[in-house]
Structure formats: structure tokens, C-alpha cells
Amino acid sequence: MTEPMRFEVRLHAPIDEVWHALTDPEALRVWLSEYAEVDLPSRYEFWGRYTPEGDRPRQRLLSAEDNLLRFVWALGGKETVVEIALREDGDETSLVFSQSGLPDYATMLADSYSSLSLMHTFWALSVANLVDHVEGRPPIARCDLTSPLMSEEVRIDAPRGEVYSSIADPDVFTRWFGARIEAETHVGGRWAMGSLDKDPDPAKIVDLVPGSKMSLAYQDGVVASWELEDSDGGTKLTFVQSGFSDEKPPYGMWMGWLSGLAELRRFHELDSWRSSWVGVHLEGTPDGLITLDGK
């Protein structure tokens, strides 16, 4: 039987505030979903355009007490079980998440457009937004699963040169993104998550303007581009994903990149930055590498 997807994050907020953000419908509408209704201990529902299969609520609450939330979420004709557990950790809160009933990593790659496969990056983005929400920052973005438009502007309170280096320098990229990056940093150079030697189809750098822009093209035609501009002493980052069919937008990849942008902003804006991600387990991932961009 496939093991559940599991991960742990740390949130610099009291446990009561994190629990409130998880169970208050108004808070859920800020960081998670377009619509939410909660009436504990009997109802916990969210739906709308930011939610896979979000035409109606598909959740059934199992329990919500002692800082443990469990509910069934029916997706793709299957019942999955989501469990979110909180515990105090000094002046921080540890959140441990799991979801059972999902495909393994190989199956996810083979059918990356299914609702079940979207769960990996849906929750990566959602929890990144939760971290920002309880720590007093606006959530980075949510993915509109009814739209093929994939463009997001983010303001980062750091000089443009520093933000550019964190994107163009593979070593710095690896620090904030949390997965190893190897790259040949010139136009036409290869770019791989993991290892250039082990990736048979690496992306290629197709545009590189020092200090201003970098674009990656994947083998399937998708292009990911970062463009940087000065903005009131900081940087405006415009991130765009293009080159795909409007009939099959790569939402999983997009949500993974957006979750990465949340950590990039934290990397530059927090004086004593450390990754909010403590650990991730996704069954079937080669060499233990967890990727959040769906590739």
C-alpha cells in the first residue's frame, strides 16, 4: 500500500493562532480557498476556484480537537484522508501534515493533471500561504484552477541584485528552494533539479539578462521566466509560466513554483531566515529528492 504524503513545517506563531487559522472560515478564505464553511465538530468544508474539484464541497470532517484536524476529501473518485497535527515548539508551532490515498511519485508524473496528483503542490502552496498568514505577511498567491493565466507579481524587500543572485546562482537557489540545483549559467546552458548527470531531460536557459531576467524552457515546451525591476528600494519580481496548451494548464508545476516564491520572499525579508520546511516524504521519489515544481 502506498504510504501517505507527509511533511512538517515550523510556524513562528503561537499554537492557538495557528489552530484558529486552520479552523476559522474567514481565515481559510484568506490563505486556502475561495469559499469555506466550518461548524465544529460536525462540518469542515472548502471549495471554489482555488481548490481541485472545487465546484462543491467534497470534505467530511472526522475529528477536530486537541490540535488535531482530520477529514476525508473525496477526489478523483477516491476518498483520501487529510490529517493536520499541531504541537508547541518553544515560541513556534510545528505542523505535521499527511494525506493518504494519493498516487506515488512515478504515478503522479505519469498523470500530472489529475486532481490526486495536484495534491502535492496544492498543499505545498497552501501551507506556504498559511505560514505567511500566521506570521503577519500577505499570502504569496493562490492558483486559479479555472484560468490558464499563469503570471504573478511579488514585491520583495531586498535589492534587485541580491534577488537576481538568489535565482541565477544555483548554490543560493538550492538554499531557499530546498532542493539541489545544478546549472550551466549561460544562454543554452542546462538547468536541472537534482543533478545534471542524472537528469535525462534538463531544462535549458533560453534567456539571461544579468540582474534583470532568467528564463527556463522545459522539454515539454513550458517556459518559466523571472523578470526583476527596482521598486521603492526593493524588487518587483514578475514570474510567468507560458508555452502550454490552454486546455491543459500545468497547474501542479505552477503551484510548486508559487510555493517556492513564498520561501524566496522569506529568505530575503527575514533577518534570521531558516526554511519553514522541516521535512518532506513523498513515496517513490528517487534518491529522496522532493520537488515542488511538479517536474
PDB file of C-alpha atoms in Angstrom:
ATOM      1  CA  MET A   1       0.000   0.000   0.000  1.00  0.00           C
ATOM      2  CA  THR A   2       1.280   3.466  -0.857  1.00  0.00           C
ATOM      3  CA  GLU A   3       2.451   5.422   2.152  1.00  0.00           C
ATOM      4  CA  PRO A   4       0.829   8.808   2.827  1.00  0.00           C
ATOM      5  CA  MET A   5       2.396  12.024   1.679  1.00  0.00           C
ATOM      6  CA  ARG A   6       3.879  13.620   4.797  1.00  0.00           C
ATOM      7  CA  PHE A   7       5.658  16.823   5.654  1.00  0.00           C
ATOM      8  CA  GLU A   8       6.459  19.019   8.620  1.00  0.00           C
ATOM      9  CA  VAL A   9       6.769  22.796   8.767  1.00  0.00           C
ATOM     10  CA  ARG A  10       7.559  25.277  11.509  1.00  0.00           C
ATOM     11  CA  LEU A  11       5.496  28.416  12.013  1.00  0.00           C
ATOM     12  CA  HIS A  12       6.669  31.356  14.094  1.00  0.00           C
ATOM     13  CA  ALA A  13       3.287  31.837  15.780  1.00  0.00           C
ATOM     14  CA  PRO A  14       1.513  30.536  18.918  1.00  0.00           C
ATOM     15  CA  ILE A  15      -0.319  27.253  18.542  1.00  0.00           C
ATOM     16  CA  ASP A  16      -3.714  28.849  19.299  1.00  0.00           C
ATOM     17  CA  GLU A  17      -3.264  31.279  16.417  1.00  0.00           C
ATOM     18  CA  VAL A  18      -2.330  28.501  14.012  1.00  0.00           C
ATOM     19  CA  TRP A  19      -5.327  26.413  15.115  1.00  0.00           C
ATOM     20  CA  HIS A  20      -7.586  29.423  14.601  1.00  0.00           C
ATOM     21  CA  ALA A  21      -6.221  29.915  11.076  1.00  0.00           C
ATOM     22  CA  LEU A  22      -6.913  26.235  10.330  1.00  0.00           C
ATOM     23  CA  THR A  23     -10.467  26.226  11.628  1.00  0.00           C
ATOM     24  CA  ASP A  24     -11.883  29.738  11.174  1.00  0.00           C
ATOM     25  CA  PRO A  25     -13.776  30.102   7.867  1.00  0.00           C
ATOM     26  CA  GLU A  26     -12.752  33.734   7.388  1.00  0.00           C
ATOM     27  CA  ALA A  27      -9.095  32.832   7.817  1.00  0.00           C
ATOM     28  CA  LEU A  28      -9.428  29.871   5.447  1.00  0.00           C
ATOM     29  CA  ARG A  29     -10.776  32.225   2.780  1.00  0.00           C
ATOM     30  CA  VAL A  30      -7.558  34.251   3.066  1.00  0.00           C
ATOM     31  CA  TRP A  31      -4.920  31.521   2.760  1.00  0.00           C
ATOM     32  CA  LEU A  32      -6.648  28.400   1.434  1.00  0.00           C
ATOM     33  CA  SER A  33      -9.833  28.620  -0.588  1.00  0.00           C
ATOM     34  CA  GLU A  34     -12.370  30.890  -2.221  1.00  0.00           C
ATOM     35  CA  TYR A  35     -15.184  29.572  -0.031  1.00  0.00           C
ATOM     36  CA  ALA A  36     -15.129  27.864   3.364  1.00  0.00           C
ATOM     37  CA  GLU A  37     -17.679  26.860   5.974  1.00  0.00           C
ATOM     38  CA  VAL A  38     -16.758  25.460   9.388  1.00  0.00           C
ATOM     39  CA  ASP A  39     -19.028  24.350  12.231  1.00  0.00           C
ATOM     40  CA  LEU A  40     -17.019  22.196  14.609  1.00  0.00           C
ATOM     41  CA  PRO A  41     -17.304  19.379  15.456  1.00  0.00           C
ATOM     42  CA  SER A  42     -19.564  18.462  12.535  1.00  0.00           C
ATOM     43  CA  ARG A  43     -18.587  20.478   9.444  1.00  0.00           C
ATOM     44  CA  TYR A  44     -15.328  21.424   7.743  1.00  0.00           C
ATOM     45  CA  GLU A  45     -15.673  22.351   4.056  1.00  0.00           C
ATOM     46  CA  PHE A  46     -13.802  24.422   1.493  1.00  0.00           C
ATOM     47  CA  TRP A  47     -14.269  24.820  -2.240  1.00  0.00           C
ATOM     48  CA  GLY A  48     -14.114  27.276  -5.152  1.00  0.00           C
ATOM     49  CA  ARG A  49     -11.711  28.152  -7.955  1.00  0.00           C
ATOM     50  CA  TYR A  50      -8.544  27.716  -5.867  1.00  0.00           C
ATOM     51  CA  THR A  51      -9.486  24.132  -4.890  1.00  0.00           C
ATOM     52  CA  PRO A  52      -9.093  20.999  -7.047  1.00  0.00           C
ATOM     53  CA  GLU A  53     -12.567  19.713  -7.997  1.00  0.00           C
ATOM     54  CA  GLY A  54     -13.817  22.825  -6.259  1.00  0.00           C
ATOM     55  CA  ASP A  55     -17.267  23.044  -7.855  1.00  0.00           C
ATOM     56  CA  ARG A  56     -18.720  21.960  -4.496  1.00  0.00           C
ATOM     57  CA  PRO A  57     -17.538  20.902  -1.032  1.00  0.00           C
ATOM     58  CA  ARG A  58     -16.069  17.384  -1.012  1.00  0.00           C
ATOM     59  CA  GLN A  59     -14.825  17.135   2.582  1.00  0.00           C
ATOM     60  CA  ARG A  60     -16.237  15.144   5.509  1.00  0.00           C
ATOM     61  CA  LEU A  61     -14.946  16.015   8.967  1.00  0.00           C
ATOM     62  CA  LEU A  62     -13.697  13.114  11.069  1.00  0.00           C
ATOM     63  CA  SER A  63     -12.368  14.976  14.121  1.00  0.00           C
ATOM     64  CA  ALA A  64     -11.160  18.396  15.243  1.00  0.00           C
ATOM     65  CA  GLU A  65      -9.876  18.507  18.793  1.00  0.00           C
ATOM     66  CA  ASP A  66      -6.669  18.691  20.816  1.00  0.00           C
ATOM     67  CA  ASN A  67      -4.937  20.499  17.924  1.00  0.00           C
ATOM     68  CA  LEU A  68      -5.573  17.583  15.570  1.00  0.00           C
ATOM     69  CA  LEU A  69      -7.696  18.046  12.436  1.00  0.00           C
ATOM     70  CA  ARG A  70      -8.747  15.023  10.340  1.00  0.00           C
ATOM     71  CA  PHE A  71     -11.103  14.967   7.377  1.00  0.00           C
ATOM     72  CA  VAL A  72     -11.953  12.906   4.327  1.00  0.00           C
ATOM     73  CA  TRP A  73     -11.517  14.641   0.973  1.00  0.00           C
ATOM     74  CA  ALA A  74     -13.065  12.818  -1.981  1.00  0.00           C
ATOM     75  CA  LEU A  75     -11.013  13.390  -5.140  1.00  0.00           C
ATOM     76  CA  GLY A  76     -10.808  11.607  -8.462  1.00  0.00           C
ATOM     77  CA  GLY A  77     -13.403   9.083  -7.352  1.00  0.00           C
ATOM     78  CA  LYS A  78     -11.319   8.127  -4.296  1.00  0.00           C
ATOM     79  CA  GLU A  79     -11.501   9.005  -0.625  1.00  0.00           C
ATOM     80  CA  THR A  80      -8.298  10.498   0.737  1.00  0.00           C
ATOM     81  CA  VAL A  81      -7.744  11.290   4.398  1.00  0.00           C
ATOM     82  CA  VAL A  82      -6.037  14.525   5.458  1.00  0.00           C
ATOM     83  CA  GLU A  83      -4.542  14.849   8.927  1.00  0.00           C
ATOM     84  CA  ILE A  84      -3.021  18.043  10.324  1.00  0.00           C
ATOM     85  CA  ALA A  85      -1.453  17.897  13.777  1.00  0.00           C
ATOM     86  CA  LEU A  86      -0.036  20.847  15.724  1.00  0.00           C
ATOM     87  CA  ARG A  87       2.373  20.868  18.653  1.00  0.00           C
ATOM     88  CA  GLU A  88       4.096  23.613  20.589  1.00  0.00           C
ATOM     89  CA  ASP A  89       7.813  24.001  19.984  1.00  0.00           C
ATOM     90  CA  GLY A  90       9.096  26.820  22.187  1.00  0.00           C
ATOM     91  CA  ASP A  91       7.715  30.061  20.785  1.00  0.00           C
ATOM     92  CA  GLU A  92       6.927  28.315  17.497  1.00  0.00           C
ATOM     93  CA  THR A  93       4.376  25.770  16.319  1.00  0.00           C
ATOM     94  CA  SER A  94       5.208  22.563  14.493  1.00  0.00           C
ATOM     95  CA  LEU A  95       2.657  21.419  11.905  1.00  0.00           C
ATOM     96  CA  VAL A  96       2.739  17.806  10.730  1.00  0.00           C
ATOM     97  CA  PHE A  97       0.644  17.085   7.636  1.00  0.00           C
ATOM     98  CA  SER A  98      -0.279  13.812   5.998  1.00  0.00           C
ATOM     99  CA  GLN A  99      -2.659  12.723   3.260  1.00  0.00           C
ATOM    100  CA  SER A 100      -3.346   9.099   2.448  1.00  0.00           C
ATOM    101  CA  GLY A 101      -4.834   7.675  -0.729  1.00  0.00           C
ATOM    102  CA  LEU A 102      -2.565   9.559  -3.143  1.00  0.00           C
ATOM    103  CA  PRO A 103      -0.568   8.100  -6.041  1.00  0.00           C
ATOM    104  CA  ASP A 104       3.146   7.539  -5.642  1.00  0.00           C
ATOM    105  CA  TYR A 105       5.650   9.865  -7.294  1.00  0.00           C
ATOM    106  CA  ALA A 106       6.002   7.827 -10.507  1.00  0.00           C
ATOM    107  CA  THR A 107       2.231   7.693 -10.999  1.00  0.00           C
ATOM    108  CA  MET A 108       1.958  11.406 -10.298  1.00  0.00           C
ATOM    109  CA  LEU A 109       4.476  12.184 -13.043  1.00  0.00           C
ATOM    110  CA  ALA A 110       2.651   9.926 -15.494  1.00  0.00           C
ATOM    111  CA  ASP A 111      -0.676  11.663 -14.839  1.00  0.00           C
ATOM    112  CA  SER A 112       0.315  15.103 -13.587  1.00  0.00           C
ATOM    113  CA  TYR A 113      -3.038  16.694 -14.499  1.00  0.00           C
ATOM    114  CA  SER A 114      -5.237  14.567 -12.220  1.00  0.00           C
ATOM    115  CA  SER A 115      -6.713  16.065  -9.056  1.00  0.00           C
ATOM    116  CA  LEU A 116      -4.936  13.471  -6.923  1.00  0.00           C
ATOM    117  CA  SER A 117      -1.557  14.366  -8.437  1.00  0.00           C
ATOM    118  CA  LEU A 118      -2.180  18.064  -7.797  1.00  0.00           C
ATOM    119  CA  MET A 119      -2.314  17.453  -4.055  1.00  0.00           C
ATOM    120  CA  HIS A 120       1.468  17.505  -3.662  1.00  0.00           C
ATOM    121  CA  THR A 121       1.935  21.078  -4.812  1.00  0.00           C
ATOM    122  CA  PHE A 122      -1.557  22.248  -3.803  1.00  0.00           C
ATOM    123  CA  TRP A 123      -0.620  21.646  -0.179  1.00  0.00           C
ATOM    124  CA  ALA A 124       2.909  22.983  -0.630  1.00  0.00           C
ATOM    125  CA  LEU A 125       1.432  26.316  -1.760  1.00  0.00           C
ATOM    126  CA  SER A 126      -1.431  26.273   0.747  1.00  0.00           C
ATOM    127  CA  VAL A 127       0.836  25.660   3.734  1.00  0.00           C
ATOM    128  CA  ALA A 128       3.303  28.296   2.490  1.00  0.00           C
ATOM    129  CA  ASN A 129       0.352  30.711   2.481  1.00  0.00           C
ATOM    130  CA  LEU A 130      -0.647  29.559   5.967  1.00  0.00           C
ATOM    131  CA  VAL A 131       2.885  30.262   7.236  1.00  0.00           C
ATOM    132  CA  ASP A 132       2.779  33.764   5.773  1.00  0.00           C
ATOM    133  CA  HIS A 133      -0.720  34.402   7.131  1.00  0.00           C
ATOM    134  CA  VAL A 134       0.028  33.494  10.757  1.00  0.00           C
ATOM    135  CA  GLU A 135       3.401  35.258  10.654  1.00  0.00           C
ATOM    136  CA  GLY A 136       1.786  38.535   9.561  1.00  0.00           C
ATOM    137  CA  ARG A 137       2.580  38.644   5.829  1.00  0.00           C
ATOM    138  CA  PRO A 138       0.067  38.572   2.970  1.00  0.00           C
ATOM    139  CA  PRO A 139      -0.079  35.147   1.320  1.00  0.00           C
ATOM    140  CA  ILE A 140       2.077  34.997  -1.815  1.00  0.00           C
ATOM    141  CA  ALA A 141      -0.687  33.869  -4.215  1.00  0.00           C
ATOM    142  CA  ARG A 142      -3.322  31.254  -4.887  1.00  0.00           C
ATOM    143  CA  CYS A 143      -3.720  29.282  -8.090  1.00  0.00           C
ATOM    144  CA  ASP A 144      -6.947  29.878 -10.027  1.00  0.00           C
ATOM    145  CA  LEU A 145      -7.723  26.399 -11.329  1.00  0.00           C
ATOM    146  CA  THR A 146     -10.314  27.812 -13.738  1.00  0.00           C
ATOM    147  CA  SER A 147      -7.853  30.088 -15.597  1.00  0.00           C
ATOM    148  CA  PRO A 148      -4.947  29.382 -17.980  1.00  0.00           C
ATOM    149  CA  LEU A 149      -3.232  32.652 -16.962  1.00  0.00           C
ATOM    150  CA  MET A 150      -0.016  32.000 -15.050  1.00  0.00           C
ATOM    151  CA  SER A 151       1.587  35.302 -14.135  1.00  0.00           C
ATOM    152  CA  GLU A 152       2.298  36.667 -10.663  1.00  0.00           C
ATOM    153  CA  GLU A 153       3.929  39.846  -9.344  1.00  0.00           C
ATOM    154  CA  VAL A 154       5.672  39.742  -5.968  1.00  0.00           C
ATOM    155  CA  ARG A 155       7.400  42.596  -4.167  1.00  0.00           C
ATOM    156  CA  ILE A 156      10.474  41.565  -2.195  1.00  0.00           C
ATOM    157  CA  ASP A 157      12.074  43.953   0.282  1.00  0.00           C
ATOM    158  CA  ALA A 158      15.638  43.431  -0.949  1.00  0.00           C
ATOM    159  CA  PRO A 159      17.870  44.981  -3.651  1.00  0.00           C
ATOM    160  CA  ARG A 160      17.387  43.697  -7.177  1.00  0.00           C
ATOM    161  CA  GLY A 161      20.937  42.380  -7.433  1.00  0.00           C
ATOM    162  CA  GLU A 162      20.511  40.197  -4.363  1.00  0.00           C
ATOM    163  CA  VAL A 163      17.207  38.777  -5.594  1.00  0.00           C
ATOM    164  CA  TYR A 164      18.724  38.091  -9.017  1.00  0.00           C
ATOM    165  CA  SER A 165      21.654  36.227  -7.460  1.00  0.00           C
ATOM    166  CA  SER A 166      19.277  34.018  -5.498  1.00  0.00           C
ATOM    167  CA  ILE A 167      17.647  32.958  -8.773  1.00  0.00           C
ATOM    168  CA  ALA A 168      20.668  32.763 -11.090  1.00  0.00           C
ATOM    169  CA  ASP A 169      23.200  31.252  -8.657  1.00  0.00           C
ATOM    170  CA  PRO A 170      22.470  27.509  -8.285  1.00  0.00           C
ATOM    171  CA  ASP A 171      24.011  27.344  -4.802  1.00  0.00           C
ATOM    172  CA  VAL A 172      21.846  30.172  -3.471  1.00  0.00           C
ATOM    173  CA  PHE A 173      18.783  28.819  -5.289  1.00  0.00           C
ATOM    174  CA  THR A 174      19.330  25.488  -3.547  1.00  0.00           C
ATOM    175  CA  ARG A 175      19.376  27.174  -0.111  1.00  0.00           C
ATOM    176  CA  TRP A 176      15.925  28.774  -0.287  1.00  0.00           C
ATOM    177  CA  PHE A 177      14.174  26.301  -2.584  1.00  0.00           C
ATOM    178  CA  GLY A 178      15.195  23.281  -0.564  1.00  0.00           C
ATOM    179  CA  ALA A 179      16.166  21.012  -3.462  1.00  0.00           C
ATOM    180  CA  ARG A 180      19.577  20.733  -5.085  1.00  0.00           C
ATOM    181  CA  ILE A 181      20.029  22.769  -8.280  1.00  0.00           C
ATOM    182  CA  GLU A 182      22.769  22.333 -10.870  1.00  0.00           C
ATOM    183  CA  ALA A 183      23.048  24.694 -13.816  1.00  0.00           C
ATOM    184  CA  GLU A 184      25.254  25.997 -16.589  1.00  0.00           C
ATOM    185  CA  THR A 185      24.505  29.683 -16.173  1.00  0.00           C
ATOM    186  CA  HIS A 186      24.583  30.933 -19.738  1.00  0.00           C
ATOM    187  CA  VAL A 187      22.081  31.034 -22.594  1.00  0.00           C
ATOM    188  CA  GLY A 188      21.802  27.498 -23.925  1.00  0.00           C
ATOM    189  CA  GLY A 189      23.077  26.044 -20.658  1.00  0.00           C
ATOM    190  CA  ARG A 190      21.354  23.168 -18.915  1.00  0.00           C
ATOM    191  CA  TRP A 191      19.385  23.583 -15.665  1.00  0.00           C
ATOM    192  CA  ALA A 192      18.395  20.617 -13.522  1.00  0.00           C
ATOM    193  CA  MET A 193      16.760  19.989 -10.206  1.00  0.00           C
ATOM    194  CA  GLY A 194      18.943  17.335  -8.627  1.00  0.00           C
ATOM    195  CA  SER A 195      21.867  16.537 -10.892  1.00  0.00           C
ATOM    196  CA  LEU A 196      22.741  17.336 -14.492  1.00  0.00           C
ATOM    197  CA  ASP A 197      24.324  13.893 -14.782  1.00  0.00           C
ATOM    198  CA  LYS A 198      21.148  12.100 -13.675  1.00  0.00           C
ATOM    199  CA  ASP A 199      18.530  14.241 -15.433  1.00  0.00           C
ATOM    200  CA  PRO A 200      17.981  12.937 -18.988  1.00  0.00           C
ATOM    201  CA  ASP A 201      15.830  15.937 -19.977  1.00  0.00           C
ATOM    202  CA  PRO A 202      17.088  19.043 -18.177  1.00  0.00           C
ATOM    203  CA  ALA A 203      15.598  22.443 -18.775  1.00  0.00           C
ATOM    204  CA  LYS A 204      17.629  24.945 -20.798  1.00  0.00           C
ATOM    205  CA  ILE A 205      18.333  28.573 -20.072  1.00  0.00           C
ATOM    206  CA  VAL A 206      16.866  30.397 -23.072  1.00  0.00           C
ATOM    207  CA  ASP A 207      17.126  33.984 -21.833  1.00  0.00           C
ATOM    208  CA  LEU A 208      19.555  35.522 -19.363  1.00  0.00           C
ATOM    209  CA  VAL A 209      19.991  39.232 -18.703  1.00  0.00           C
ATOM    210  CA  PRO A 210      22.294  39.720 -15.695  1.00  0.00           C
ATOM    211  CA  GLY A 211      20.468  41.481 -12.898  1.00  0.00           C
ATOM    212  CA  SER A 212      17.148  41.502 -14.730  1.00  0.00           C
ATOM    213  CA  LYS A 213      15.870  38.247 -16.213  1.00  0.00           C
ATOM    214  CA  MET A 214      16.214  34.491 -16.483  1.00  0.00           C
ATOM    215  CA  SER A 215      14.023  32.064 -18.464  1.00  0.00           C
ATOM    216  CA  LEU A 216      13.999  28.266 -18.448  1.00  0.00           C
ATOM    217  CA  ALA A 217      12.488  26.105 -21.198  1.00  0.00           C
ATOM    218  CA  TYR A 218      11.456  22.541 -20.409  1.00  0.00           C
ATOM    219  CA  GLN A 219      11.319  19.647 -22.838  1.00  0.00           C
ATOM    220  CA  ASP A 220       7.510  19.783 -22.961  1.00  0.00           C
ATOM    221  CA  GLY A 221       7.597  23.401 -24.167  1.00  0.00           C
ATOM    222  CA  VAL A 222       6.760  25.082 -20.869  1.00  0.00           C
ATOM    223  CA  VAL A 223       8.818  28.219 -20.187  1.00  0.00           C
ATOM    224  CA  ALA A 224       9.321  29.691 -16.700  1.00  0.00           C
ATOM    225  CA  SER A 225      10.554  33.294 -16.565  1.00  0.00           C
ATOM    226  CA  TRP A 226      11.668  35.626 -13.783  1.00  0.00           C
ATOM    227  CA  GLU A 227      11.826  39.372 -14.534  1.00  0.00           C
ATOM    228  CA  LEU A 228      13.130  41.847 -11.956  1.00  0.00           C
ATOM    229  CA  GLU A 229      12.624  45.608 -11.594  1.00  0.00           C
ATOM    230  CA  ASP A 230      13.594  48.112  -8.903  1.00  0.00           C
ATOM    231  CA  SER A 231      10.634  49.030  -6.701  1.00  0.00           C
ATOM    232  CA  ASP A 232      10.838  51.634  -3.894  1.00  0.00           C
ATOM    233  CA  GLY A 233      14.132  50.332  -2.577  1.00  0.00           C
ATOM    234  CA  GLY A 234      13.117  46.731  -3.116  1.00  0.00           C
ATOM    235  CA  THR A 235      12.410  44.490  -6.081  1.00  0.00           C
ATOM    236  CA  LYS A 236       9.315  43.719  -8.104  1.00  0.00           C
ATOM    237  CA  LEU A 237       9.548  40.129  -9.304  1.00  0.00           C
ATOM    238  CA  THR A 238       7.271  39.078 -12.148  1.00  0.00           C
ATOM    239  CA  PHE A 239       7.096  35.330 -12.583  1.00  0.00           C
ATOM    240  CA  VAL A 240       5.421  33.932 -15.710  1.00  0.00           C
ATOM    241  CA  GLN A 241       4.813  30.398 -16.944  1.00  0.00           C
ATOM    242  CA  SER A 242       3.949  30.014 -20.634  1.00  0.00           C
ATOM    243  CA  GLY A 243       4.263  27.672 -23.601  1.00  0.00           C
ATOM    244  CA  PHE A 244       1.465  25.270 -22.666  1.00  0.00           C
ATOM    245  CA  SER A 245      -1.940  24.410 -24.076  1.00  0.00           C
ATOM    246  CA  ASP A 246      -4.817  26.421 -22.610  1.00  0.00           C
ATOM    247  CA  GLU A 247      -6.783  23.159 -22.487  1.00  0.00           C
ATOM    248  CA  LYS A 248      -4.227  21.554 -20.132  1.00  0.00           C
ATOM    249  CA  PRO A 249      -2.527  24.191 -17.988  1.00  0.00           C
ATOM    250  CA  PRO A 250       0.260  22.723 -15.795  1.00  0.00           C
ATOM    251  CA  TYR A 251      -1.346  23.733 -12.510  1.00  0.00           C
ATOM    252  CA  GLY A 252       0.782  21.346 -10.450  1.00  0.00           C
ATOM    253  CA  MET A 253       4.000  22.885 -11.718  1.00  0.00           C
ATOM    254  CA  TRP A 254       2.628  26.416 -11.230  1.00  0.00           C
ATOM    255  CA  MET A 255       1.608  25.812  -7.610  1.00  0.00           C
ATOM    256  CA  GLY A 256       5.012  24.347  -6.880  1.00  0.00           C
ATOM    257  CA  TRP A 257       6.784  27.407  -8.229  1.00  0.00           C
ATOM    258  CA  LEU A 258       4.459  29.741  -6.304  1.00  0.00           C
ATOM    259  CA  SER A 259       5.238  27.932  -3.057  1.00  0.00           C
ATOM    260  CA  GLY A 260       8.908  28.446  -3.865  1.00  0.00           C
ATOM    261  CA  LEU A 261       8.360  32.181  -4.335  1.00  0.00           C
ATOM    262  CA  ALA A 262       6.914  32.354  -0.823  1.00  0.00           C
ATOM    263  CA  GLU A 263      10.134  30.903   0.574  1.00  0.00           C
ATOM    264  CA  LEU A 264      12.221  33.204  -1.657  1.00  0.00           C
ATOM    265  CA  ARG A 265      10.481  36.228  -0.132  1.00  0.00           C
ATOM    266  CA  ARG A 266      11.046  34.893   3.391  1.00  0.00           C
ATOM    267  CA  PHE A 267      14.711  34.213   2.506  1.00  0.00           C
ATOM    268  CA  HIS A 268      15.286  37.884   1.711  1.00  0.00           C
ATOM    269  CA  GLU A 269      12.997  39.574   4.218  1.00  0.00           C
ATOM    270  CA  LEU A 270      13.597  37.681   7.468  1.00  0.00           C
ATOM    271  CA  ASP A 271      16.744  38.702   9.351  1.00  0.00           C
ATOM    272  CA  SER A 272      17.281  35.248  10.829  1.00  0.00           C
ATOM    273  CA  TRP A 273      15.869  33.219   7.943  1.00  0.00           C
ATOM    274  CA  ARG A 274      15.628  29.487   8.092  1.00  0.00           C
ATOM    275  CA  SER A 275      13.417  27.351   5.911  1.00  0.00           C
ATOM    276  CA  SER A 276       9.892  26.807   7.193  1.00  0.00           C
ATOM    277  CA  TRP A 277      10.109  23.246   5.808  1.00  0.00           C
ATOM    278  CA  VAL A 278      11.463  20.748   8.332  1.00  0.00           C
ATOM    279  CA  GLY A 279      10.963  17.532   6.372  1.00  0.00           C
ATOM    280  CA  VAL A 280       9.033  16.090   3.434  1.00  0.00           C
ATOM    281  CA  HIS A 281       8.297  12.498   2.438  1.00  0.00           C
ATOM    282  CA  LEU A 282       6.722  11.574  -0.880  1.00  0.00           C
ATOM    283  CA  GLU A 283       6.555   7.848  -1.618  1.00  0.00           C
ATOM    284  CA  GLY A 284       8.504   6.776  -4.675  1.00  0.00           C
ATOM    285  CA  THR A 285      10.663   9.872  -5.106  1.00  0.00           C
ATOM    286  CA  PRO A 286      14.098   8.944  -6.492  1.00  0.00           C
ATOM    287  CA  ASP A 287      17.028   9.417  -4.079  1.00  0.00           C
ATOM    288  CA  GLY A 288      14.747  11.106  -1.573  1.00  0.00           C
ATOM    289  CA  LEU A 289      14.552  14.258  -3.697  1.00  0.00           C
ATOM    290  CA  ILE A 290      11.348  16.163  -3.134  1.00  0.00           C
ATOM    291  CA  THR A 291      10.494  18.632  -5.875  1.00  0.00           C
ATOM    292  CA  LEU A 292       7.794  21.266  -5.501  1.00  0.00           C
ATOM    293  CA  ASP A 293       7.602  22.426  -9.102  1.00  0.00           C
ATOM    294  CA  GLY A 294       5.967  19.283 -10.444  1.00  0.00           C
ATOM    295  CA  LYS A 295       8.963  18.283 -12.595  1.00  0.00           C
TER     296      LYS A 295
END
